Structure formats: C-alpha cells, structure tokens
JSON list of C-alpha atoms in Angstrom, two decimals:
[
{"chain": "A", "resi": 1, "resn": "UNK", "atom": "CA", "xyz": [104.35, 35.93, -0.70]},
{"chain": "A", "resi": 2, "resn": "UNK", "atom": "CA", "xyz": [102.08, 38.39, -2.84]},
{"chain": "A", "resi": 3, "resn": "UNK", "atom": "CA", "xyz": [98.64, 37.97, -1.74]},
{"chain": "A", "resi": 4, "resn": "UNK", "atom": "CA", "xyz": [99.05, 35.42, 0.72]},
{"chain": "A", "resi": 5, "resn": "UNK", "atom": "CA", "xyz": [98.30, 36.38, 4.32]},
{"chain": "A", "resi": 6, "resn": "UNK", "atom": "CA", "xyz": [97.64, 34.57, 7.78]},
{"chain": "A", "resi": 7, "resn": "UNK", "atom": "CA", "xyz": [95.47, 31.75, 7.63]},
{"chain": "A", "resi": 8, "resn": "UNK", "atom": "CA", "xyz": [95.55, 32.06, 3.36]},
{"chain": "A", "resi": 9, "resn": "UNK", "atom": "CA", "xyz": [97.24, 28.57, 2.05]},
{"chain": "A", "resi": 10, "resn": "UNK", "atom": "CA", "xyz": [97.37, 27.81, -1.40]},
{"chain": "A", "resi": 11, "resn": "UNK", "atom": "CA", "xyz": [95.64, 24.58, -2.59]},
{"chain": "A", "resi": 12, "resn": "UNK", "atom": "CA", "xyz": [97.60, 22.40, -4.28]},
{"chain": "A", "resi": 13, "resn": "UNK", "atom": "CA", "xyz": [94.83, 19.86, -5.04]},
{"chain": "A", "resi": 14, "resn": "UNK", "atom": "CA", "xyz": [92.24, 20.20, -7.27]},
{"chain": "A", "resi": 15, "resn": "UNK", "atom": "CA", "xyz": [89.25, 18.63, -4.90]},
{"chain": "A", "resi": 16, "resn": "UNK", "atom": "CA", "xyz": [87.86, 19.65, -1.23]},
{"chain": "A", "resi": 17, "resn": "UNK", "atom": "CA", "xyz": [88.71, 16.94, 1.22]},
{"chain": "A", "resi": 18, "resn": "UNK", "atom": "CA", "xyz": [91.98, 15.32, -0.05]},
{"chain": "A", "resi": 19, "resn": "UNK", "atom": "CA", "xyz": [95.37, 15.62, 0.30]},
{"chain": "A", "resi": 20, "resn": "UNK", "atom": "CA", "xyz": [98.29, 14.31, -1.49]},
{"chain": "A", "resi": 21, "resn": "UNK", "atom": "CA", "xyz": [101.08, 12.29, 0.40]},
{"chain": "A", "resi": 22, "resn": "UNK", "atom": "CA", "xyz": [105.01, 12.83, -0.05]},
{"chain": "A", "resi": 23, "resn": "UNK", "atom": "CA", "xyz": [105.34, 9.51, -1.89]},
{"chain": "A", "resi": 24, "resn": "UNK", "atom": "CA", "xyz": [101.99, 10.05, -4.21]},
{"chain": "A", "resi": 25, "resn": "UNK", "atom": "CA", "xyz": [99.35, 8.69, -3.04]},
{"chain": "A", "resi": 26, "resn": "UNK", "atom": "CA", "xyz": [96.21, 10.58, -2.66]},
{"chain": "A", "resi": 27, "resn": "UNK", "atom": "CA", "xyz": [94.06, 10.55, 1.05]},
{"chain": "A", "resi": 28, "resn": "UNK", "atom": "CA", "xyz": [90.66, 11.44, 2.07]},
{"chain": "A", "resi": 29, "resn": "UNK", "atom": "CA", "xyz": [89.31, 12.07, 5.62]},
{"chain": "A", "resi": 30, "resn": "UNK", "atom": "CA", "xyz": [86.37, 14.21, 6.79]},
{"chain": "A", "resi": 31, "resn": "UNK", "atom": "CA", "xyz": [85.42, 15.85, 10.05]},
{"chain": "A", "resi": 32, "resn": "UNK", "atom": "CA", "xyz": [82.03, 14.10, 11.74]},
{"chain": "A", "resi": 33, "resn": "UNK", "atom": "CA", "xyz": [79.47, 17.16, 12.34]},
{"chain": "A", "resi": 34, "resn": "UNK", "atom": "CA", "xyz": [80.13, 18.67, 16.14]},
{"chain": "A", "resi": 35, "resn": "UNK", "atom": "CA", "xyz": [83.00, 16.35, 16.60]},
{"chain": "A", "resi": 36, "resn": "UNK", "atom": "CA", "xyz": [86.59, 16.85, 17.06]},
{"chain": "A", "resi": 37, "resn": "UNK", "atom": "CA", "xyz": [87.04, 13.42, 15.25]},
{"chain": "A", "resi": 38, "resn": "UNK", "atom": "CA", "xyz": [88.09, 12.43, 11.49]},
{"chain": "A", "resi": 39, "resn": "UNK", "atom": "CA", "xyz": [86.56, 10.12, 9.74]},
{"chain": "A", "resi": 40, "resn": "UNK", "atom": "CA", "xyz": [89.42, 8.32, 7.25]},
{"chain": "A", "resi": 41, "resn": "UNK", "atom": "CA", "xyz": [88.31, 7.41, 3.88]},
{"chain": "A", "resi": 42, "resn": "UNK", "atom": "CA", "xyz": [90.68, 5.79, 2.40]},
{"chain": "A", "resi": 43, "resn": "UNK", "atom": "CA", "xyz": [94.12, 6.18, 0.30]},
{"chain": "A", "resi": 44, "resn": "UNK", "atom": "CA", "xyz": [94.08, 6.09, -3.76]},
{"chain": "A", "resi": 45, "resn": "UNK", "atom": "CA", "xyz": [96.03, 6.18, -6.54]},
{"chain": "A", "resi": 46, "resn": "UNK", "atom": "CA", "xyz": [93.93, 9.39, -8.57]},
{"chain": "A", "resi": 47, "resn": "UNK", "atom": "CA", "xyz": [92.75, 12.57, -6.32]},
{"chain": "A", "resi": 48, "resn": "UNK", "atom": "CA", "xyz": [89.07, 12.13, -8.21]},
{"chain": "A", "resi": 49, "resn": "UNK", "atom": "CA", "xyz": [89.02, 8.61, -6.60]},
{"chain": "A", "resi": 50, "resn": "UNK", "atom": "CA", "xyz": [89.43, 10.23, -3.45]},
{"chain": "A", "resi": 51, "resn": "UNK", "atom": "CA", "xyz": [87.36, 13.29, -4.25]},
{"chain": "A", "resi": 52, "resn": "UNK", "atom": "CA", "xyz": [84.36, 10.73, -4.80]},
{"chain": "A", "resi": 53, "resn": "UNK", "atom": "CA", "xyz": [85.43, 8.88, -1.65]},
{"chain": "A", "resi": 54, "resn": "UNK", "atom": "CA", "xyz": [85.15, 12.76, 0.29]},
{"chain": "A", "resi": 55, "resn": "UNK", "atom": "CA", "xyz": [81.90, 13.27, -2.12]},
{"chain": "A", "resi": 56, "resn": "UNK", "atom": "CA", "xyz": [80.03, 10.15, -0.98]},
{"chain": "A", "resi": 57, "resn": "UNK", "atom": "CA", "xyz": [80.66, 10.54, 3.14]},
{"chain": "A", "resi": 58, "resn": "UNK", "atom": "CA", "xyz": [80.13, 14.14, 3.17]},
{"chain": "A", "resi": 59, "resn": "UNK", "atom": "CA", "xyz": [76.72, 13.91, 1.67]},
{"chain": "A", "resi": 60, "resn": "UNK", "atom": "CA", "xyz": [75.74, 11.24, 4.12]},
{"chain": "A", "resi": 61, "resn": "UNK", "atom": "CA", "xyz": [76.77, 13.55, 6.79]},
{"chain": "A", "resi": 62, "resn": "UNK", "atom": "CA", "xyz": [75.67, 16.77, 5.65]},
{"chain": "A", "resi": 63, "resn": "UNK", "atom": "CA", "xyz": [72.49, 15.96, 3.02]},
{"chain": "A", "resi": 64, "resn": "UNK", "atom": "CA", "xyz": [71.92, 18.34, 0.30]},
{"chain": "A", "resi": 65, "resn": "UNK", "atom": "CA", "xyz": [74.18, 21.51, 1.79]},
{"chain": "A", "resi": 66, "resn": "UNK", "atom": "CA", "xyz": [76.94, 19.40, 1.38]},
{"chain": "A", "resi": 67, "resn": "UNK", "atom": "CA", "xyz": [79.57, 20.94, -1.03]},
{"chain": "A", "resi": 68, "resn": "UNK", "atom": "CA", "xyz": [80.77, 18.59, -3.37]},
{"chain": "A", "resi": 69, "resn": "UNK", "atom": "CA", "xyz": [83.32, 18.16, -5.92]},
{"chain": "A", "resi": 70, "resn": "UNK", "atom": "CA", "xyz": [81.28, 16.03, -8.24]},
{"chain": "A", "resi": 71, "resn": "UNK", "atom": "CA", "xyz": [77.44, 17.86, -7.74]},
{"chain": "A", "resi": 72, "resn": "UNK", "atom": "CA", "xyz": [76.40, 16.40, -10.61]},
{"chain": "A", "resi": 73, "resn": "UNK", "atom": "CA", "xyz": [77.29, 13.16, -10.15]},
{"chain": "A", "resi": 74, "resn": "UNK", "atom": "CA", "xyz": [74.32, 12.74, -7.29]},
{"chain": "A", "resi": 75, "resn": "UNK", "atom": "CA", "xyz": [71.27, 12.04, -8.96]},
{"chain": "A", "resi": 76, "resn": "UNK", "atom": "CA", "xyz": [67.93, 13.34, -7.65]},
{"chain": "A", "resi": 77, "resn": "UNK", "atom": "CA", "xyz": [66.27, 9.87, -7.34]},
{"chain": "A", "resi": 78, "resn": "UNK", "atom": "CA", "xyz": [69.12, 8.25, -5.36]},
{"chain": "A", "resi": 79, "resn": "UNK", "atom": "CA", "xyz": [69.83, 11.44, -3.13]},
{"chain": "A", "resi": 80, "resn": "UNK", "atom": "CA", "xyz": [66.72, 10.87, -1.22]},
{"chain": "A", "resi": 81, "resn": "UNK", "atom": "CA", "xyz": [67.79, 6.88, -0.61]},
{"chain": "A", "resi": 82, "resn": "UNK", "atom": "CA", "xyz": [71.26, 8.07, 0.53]},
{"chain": "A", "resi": 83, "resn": "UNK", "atom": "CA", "xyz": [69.68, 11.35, 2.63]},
{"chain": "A", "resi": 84, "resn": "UNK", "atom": "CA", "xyz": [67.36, 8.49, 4.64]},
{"chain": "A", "resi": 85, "resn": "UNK", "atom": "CA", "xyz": [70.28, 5.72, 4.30]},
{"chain": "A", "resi": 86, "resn": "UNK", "atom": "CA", "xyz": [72.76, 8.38, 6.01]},
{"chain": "A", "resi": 87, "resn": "UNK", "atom": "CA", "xyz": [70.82, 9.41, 9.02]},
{"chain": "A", "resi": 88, "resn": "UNK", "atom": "CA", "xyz": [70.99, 5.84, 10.44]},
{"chain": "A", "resi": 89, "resn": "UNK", "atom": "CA", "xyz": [74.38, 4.95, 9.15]},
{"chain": "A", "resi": 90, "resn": "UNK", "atom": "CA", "xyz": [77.48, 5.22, 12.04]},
{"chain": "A", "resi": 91, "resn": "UNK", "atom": "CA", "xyz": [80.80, 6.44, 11.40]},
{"chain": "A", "resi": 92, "resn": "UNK", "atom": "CA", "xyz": [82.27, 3.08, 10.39]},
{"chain": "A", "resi": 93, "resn": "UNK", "atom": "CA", "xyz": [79.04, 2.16, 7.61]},
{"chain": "A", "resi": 94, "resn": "UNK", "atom": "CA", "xyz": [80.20, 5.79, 5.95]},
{"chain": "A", "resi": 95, "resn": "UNK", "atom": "CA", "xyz": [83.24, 4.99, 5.94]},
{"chain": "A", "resi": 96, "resn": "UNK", "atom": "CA", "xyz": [82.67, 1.75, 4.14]},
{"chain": "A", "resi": 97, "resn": "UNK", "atom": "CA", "xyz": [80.70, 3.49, 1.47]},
{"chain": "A", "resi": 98, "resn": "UNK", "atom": "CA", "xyz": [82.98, 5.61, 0.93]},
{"chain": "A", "resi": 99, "resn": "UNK", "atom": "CA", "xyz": [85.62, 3.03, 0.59]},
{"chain": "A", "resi": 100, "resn": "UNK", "atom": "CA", "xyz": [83.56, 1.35, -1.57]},
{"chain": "A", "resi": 101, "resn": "UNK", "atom": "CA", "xyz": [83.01, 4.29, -4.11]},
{"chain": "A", "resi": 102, "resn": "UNK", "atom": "CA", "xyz": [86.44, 5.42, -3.97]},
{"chain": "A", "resi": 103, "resn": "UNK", "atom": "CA", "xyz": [88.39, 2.06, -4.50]},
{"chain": "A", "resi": 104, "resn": "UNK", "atom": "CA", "xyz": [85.66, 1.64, -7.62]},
{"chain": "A", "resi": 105, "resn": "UNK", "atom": "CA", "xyz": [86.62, 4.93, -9.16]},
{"chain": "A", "resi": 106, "resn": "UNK", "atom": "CA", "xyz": [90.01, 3.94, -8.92]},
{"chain": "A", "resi": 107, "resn": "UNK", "atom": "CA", "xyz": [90.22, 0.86, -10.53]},
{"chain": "A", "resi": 108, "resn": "UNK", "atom": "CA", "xyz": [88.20, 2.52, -13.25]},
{"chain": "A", "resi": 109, "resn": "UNK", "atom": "CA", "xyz": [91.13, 5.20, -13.35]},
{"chain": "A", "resi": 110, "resn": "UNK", "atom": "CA", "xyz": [93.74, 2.65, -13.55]},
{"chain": "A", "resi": 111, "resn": "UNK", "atom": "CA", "xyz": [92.35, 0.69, -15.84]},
{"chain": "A", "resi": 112, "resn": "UNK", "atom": "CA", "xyz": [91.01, 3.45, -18.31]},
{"chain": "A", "resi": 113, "resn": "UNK", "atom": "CA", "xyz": [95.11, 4.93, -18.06]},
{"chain": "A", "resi": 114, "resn": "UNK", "atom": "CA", "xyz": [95.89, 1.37, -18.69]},
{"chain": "A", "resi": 115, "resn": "UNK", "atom": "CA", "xyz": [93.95, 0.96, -21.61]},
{"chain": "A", "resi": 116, "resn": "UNK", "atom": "CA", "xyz": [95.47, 4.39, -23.28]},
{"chain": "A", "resi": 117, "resn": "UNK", "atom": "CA", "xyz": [98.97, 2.76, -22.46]},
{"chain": "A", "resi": 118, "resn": "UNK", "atom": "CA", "xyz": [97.99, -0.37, -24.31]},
{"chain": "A", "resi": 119, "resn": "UNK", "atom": "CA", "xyz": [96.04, 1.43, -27.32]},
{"chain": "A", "resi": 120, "resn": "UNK", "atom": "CA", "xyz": [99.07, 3.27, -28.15]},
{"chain": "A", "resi": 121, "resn": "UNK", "atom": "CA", "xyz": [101.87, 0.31, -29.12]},
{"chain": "A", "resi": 122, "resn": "UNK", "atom": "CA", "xyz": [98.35, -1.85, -30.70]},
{"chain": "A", "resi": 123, "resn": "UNK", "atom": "CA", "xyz": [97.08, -1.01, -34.44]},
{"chain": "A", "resi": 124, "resn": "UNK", "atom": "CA", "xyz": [94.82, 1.12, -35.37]},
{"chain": "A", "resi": 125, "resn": "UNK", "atom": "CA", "xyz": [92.41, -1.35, -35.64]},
{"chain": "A", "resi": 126, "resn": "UNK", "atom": "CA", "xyz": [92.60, -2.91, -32.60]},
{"chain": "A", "resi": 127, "resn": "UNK", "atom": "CA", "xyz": [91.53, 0.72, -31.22]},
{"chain": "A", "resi": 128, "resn": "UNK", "atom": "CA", "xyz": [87.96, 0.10, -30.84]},
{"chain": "A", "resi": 129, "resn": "UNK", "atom": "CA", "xyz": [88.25, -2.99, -28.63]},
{"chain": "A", "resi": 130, "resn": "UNK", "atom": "CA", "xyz": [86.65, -2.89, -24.98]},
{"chain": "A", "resi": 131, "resn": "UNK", "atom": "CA", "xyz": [87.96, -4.69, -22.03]},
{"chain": "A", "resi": 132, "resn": "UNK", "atom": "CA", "xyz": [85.71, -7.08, -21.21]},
{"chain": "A", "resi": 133, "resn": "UNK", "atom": "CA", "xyz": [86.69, -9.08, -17.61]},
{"chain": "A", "resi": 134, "resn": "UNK", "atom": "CA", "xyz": [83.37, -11.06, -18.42]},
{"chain": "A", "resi": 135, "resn": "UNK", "atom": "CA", "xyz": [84.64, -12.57, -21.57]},
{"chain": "A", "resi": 136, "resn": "UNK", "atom": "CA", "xyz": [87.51, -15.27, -22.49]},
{"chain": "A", "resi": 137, "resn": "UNK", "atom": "CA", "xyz": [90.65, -13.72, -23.94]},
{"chain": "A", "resi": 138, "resn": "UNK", "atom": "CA", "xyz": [90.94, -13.93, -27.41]},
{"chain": "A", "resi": 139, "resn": "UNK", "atom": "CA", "xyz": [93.99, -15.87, -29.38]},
{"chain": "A", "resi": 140, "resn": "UNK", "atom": "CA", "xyz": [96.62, -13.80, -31.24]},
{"chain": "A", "resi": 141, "resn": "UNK", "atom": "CA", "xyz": [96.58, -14.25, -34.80]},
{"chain": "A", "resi": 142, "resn": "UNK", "atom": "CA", "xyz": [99.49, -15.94, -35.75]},
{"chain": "A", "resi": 143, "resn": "UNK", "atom": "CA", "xyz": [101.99, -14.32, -37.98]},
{"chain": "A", "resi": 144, "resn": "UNK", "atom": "CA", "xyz": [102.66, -14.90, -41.74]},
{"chain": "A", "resi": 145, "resn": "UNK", "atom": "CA", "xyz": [106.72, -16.16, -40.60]},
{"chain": "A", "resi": 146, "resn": "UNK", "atom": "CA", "xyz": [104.96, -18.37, -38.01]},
{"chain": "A", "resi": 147, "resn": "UNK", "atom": "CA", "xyz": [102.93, -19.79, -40.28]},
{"chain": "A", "resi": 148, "resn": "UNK", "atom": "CA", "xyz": [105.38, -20.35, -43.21]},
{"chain": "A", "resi": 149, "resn": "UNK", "atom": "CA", "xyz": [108.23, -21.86, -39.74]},
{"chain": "A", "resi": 150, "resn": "UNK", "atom": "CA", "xyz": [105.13, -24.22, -39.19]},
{"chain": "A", "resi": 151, "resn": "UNK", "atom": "CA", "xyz": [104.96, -25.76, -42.63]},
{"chain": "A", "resi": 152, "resn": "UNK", "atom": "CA", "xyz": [108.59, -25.74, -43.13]},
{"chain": "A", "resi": 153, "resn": "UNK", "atom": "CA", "xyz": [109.08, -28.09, -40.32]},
{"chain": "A", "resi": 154, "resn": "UNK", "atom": "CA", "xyz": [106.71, -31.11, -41.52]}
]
C-alpha cells in the first residue's frame, strides 16, 4: 500500500466514532474517560444518525474539548445545560441521550429519503406538500373515468 504504514488505516466512514457493519447498518460506541470500557450507543440506519448519537455522549463526557462531527450543531446556550447535565449523568443516562438523539435523526433521515422517493412518481404540484403526522390524511381526488363509471351506473 502507497502511503500506508503501521498503525495508518484508512477510514472508510465519513464521521469519528462509528463504524459500519457487514450487513449495513451503521454503530456507535465510545470509550468512558480512564476506562477500559465502551459505552454502546446504538445501531442506525444513516452514519450521521450515529455520528449525532457519538456527538451527543462524547460532549457529555468530554465538555467543550470534545471533537465533534457536527460542532455547529451545539449551541452556546444549551452547551452549558448539557456541560452541568453531563457531570452528574452515569454511563447508562448518556447512553440514553444518545439513543435518544440518534434514533431522532434517523427517523428524520428515513423519512426525508422517503419523502424524495414519494415526490418523484407525484405531480409537480403535489411537490410542495409537507408531511404532517399531526394532521388527518387527505382524500384522493377522484378521477374524471371514476366519476363518469359513477354516473353511468345509476
């Protein structure tokens, strides 16, 4: 290998802190500060999900220092909450956090790929339309040969 010496492995993720499995999936785990021990954060279906999942422990662990994949995704007013937050929170509360943020980014991913799938056999007008899981489904218009079926039969 040109270039490549002892110790020298070449990163075939794009984010610190993950790694992908054989059959896809994407996995996140993190060493606890002067511990032999792993923390395990989870397994997701995007690498950023579990790049935010690594982002979220390792700046409870390590505060500001903490090398991140998504800096500026930490906003100044909440990093003080989650610096004071982190130095009481155990292995497993970490853990859960980062759980939490990871499994939200990726149902955000899947959904957002979903939505591209979808977009691309609708209209063009039904382009601008926003999921909303708050709201009822609306009713597909009916079609003209529906329609013109319908009054044929009475």
């Amino acid at each position: 290998m040109e270039g490549g010496g002892v110790g020298m492995r070449k990163r075939k993720n794009p984010y610190k802190g993950i790694r992908m499995r054989k059959w896809g999936k994407w996995v996140a785990e993190i060493r606890q500060p002067n511990k032999r021990s792993r923390i395990w954060l989870g397994s997701y279906s995007s690498a950023k999900a579990a790049a935010r999942a690594y982002d979220t422990a390792v700046y409870y662990l390590r505060g500001p220092s903490a090398r991140l994949n998504f800096p500026e995704l930490v906003a100044s007013e909440d990093a003080d909450q989650l610096l004071l937050a982190g130095a009481q929170l155990s292995a497993d509360a970490i853990r859960a956090k980062a759980i939490e943020v990871g499994s939200r980014v990726d149902a955000l991913e899947t959904t957002s790929a979903n939505n591209l799938n979808n977009n691309s056999t609708h209209d063009e007008d039904d382009d601008d339309d926003e999921l909303d899981l708050n709201k009822m489904p609306k009713p597909e218009p009916a079609d003209d040969s529906d329609q013109h079926h319908l009054q044929h039969q009475w």
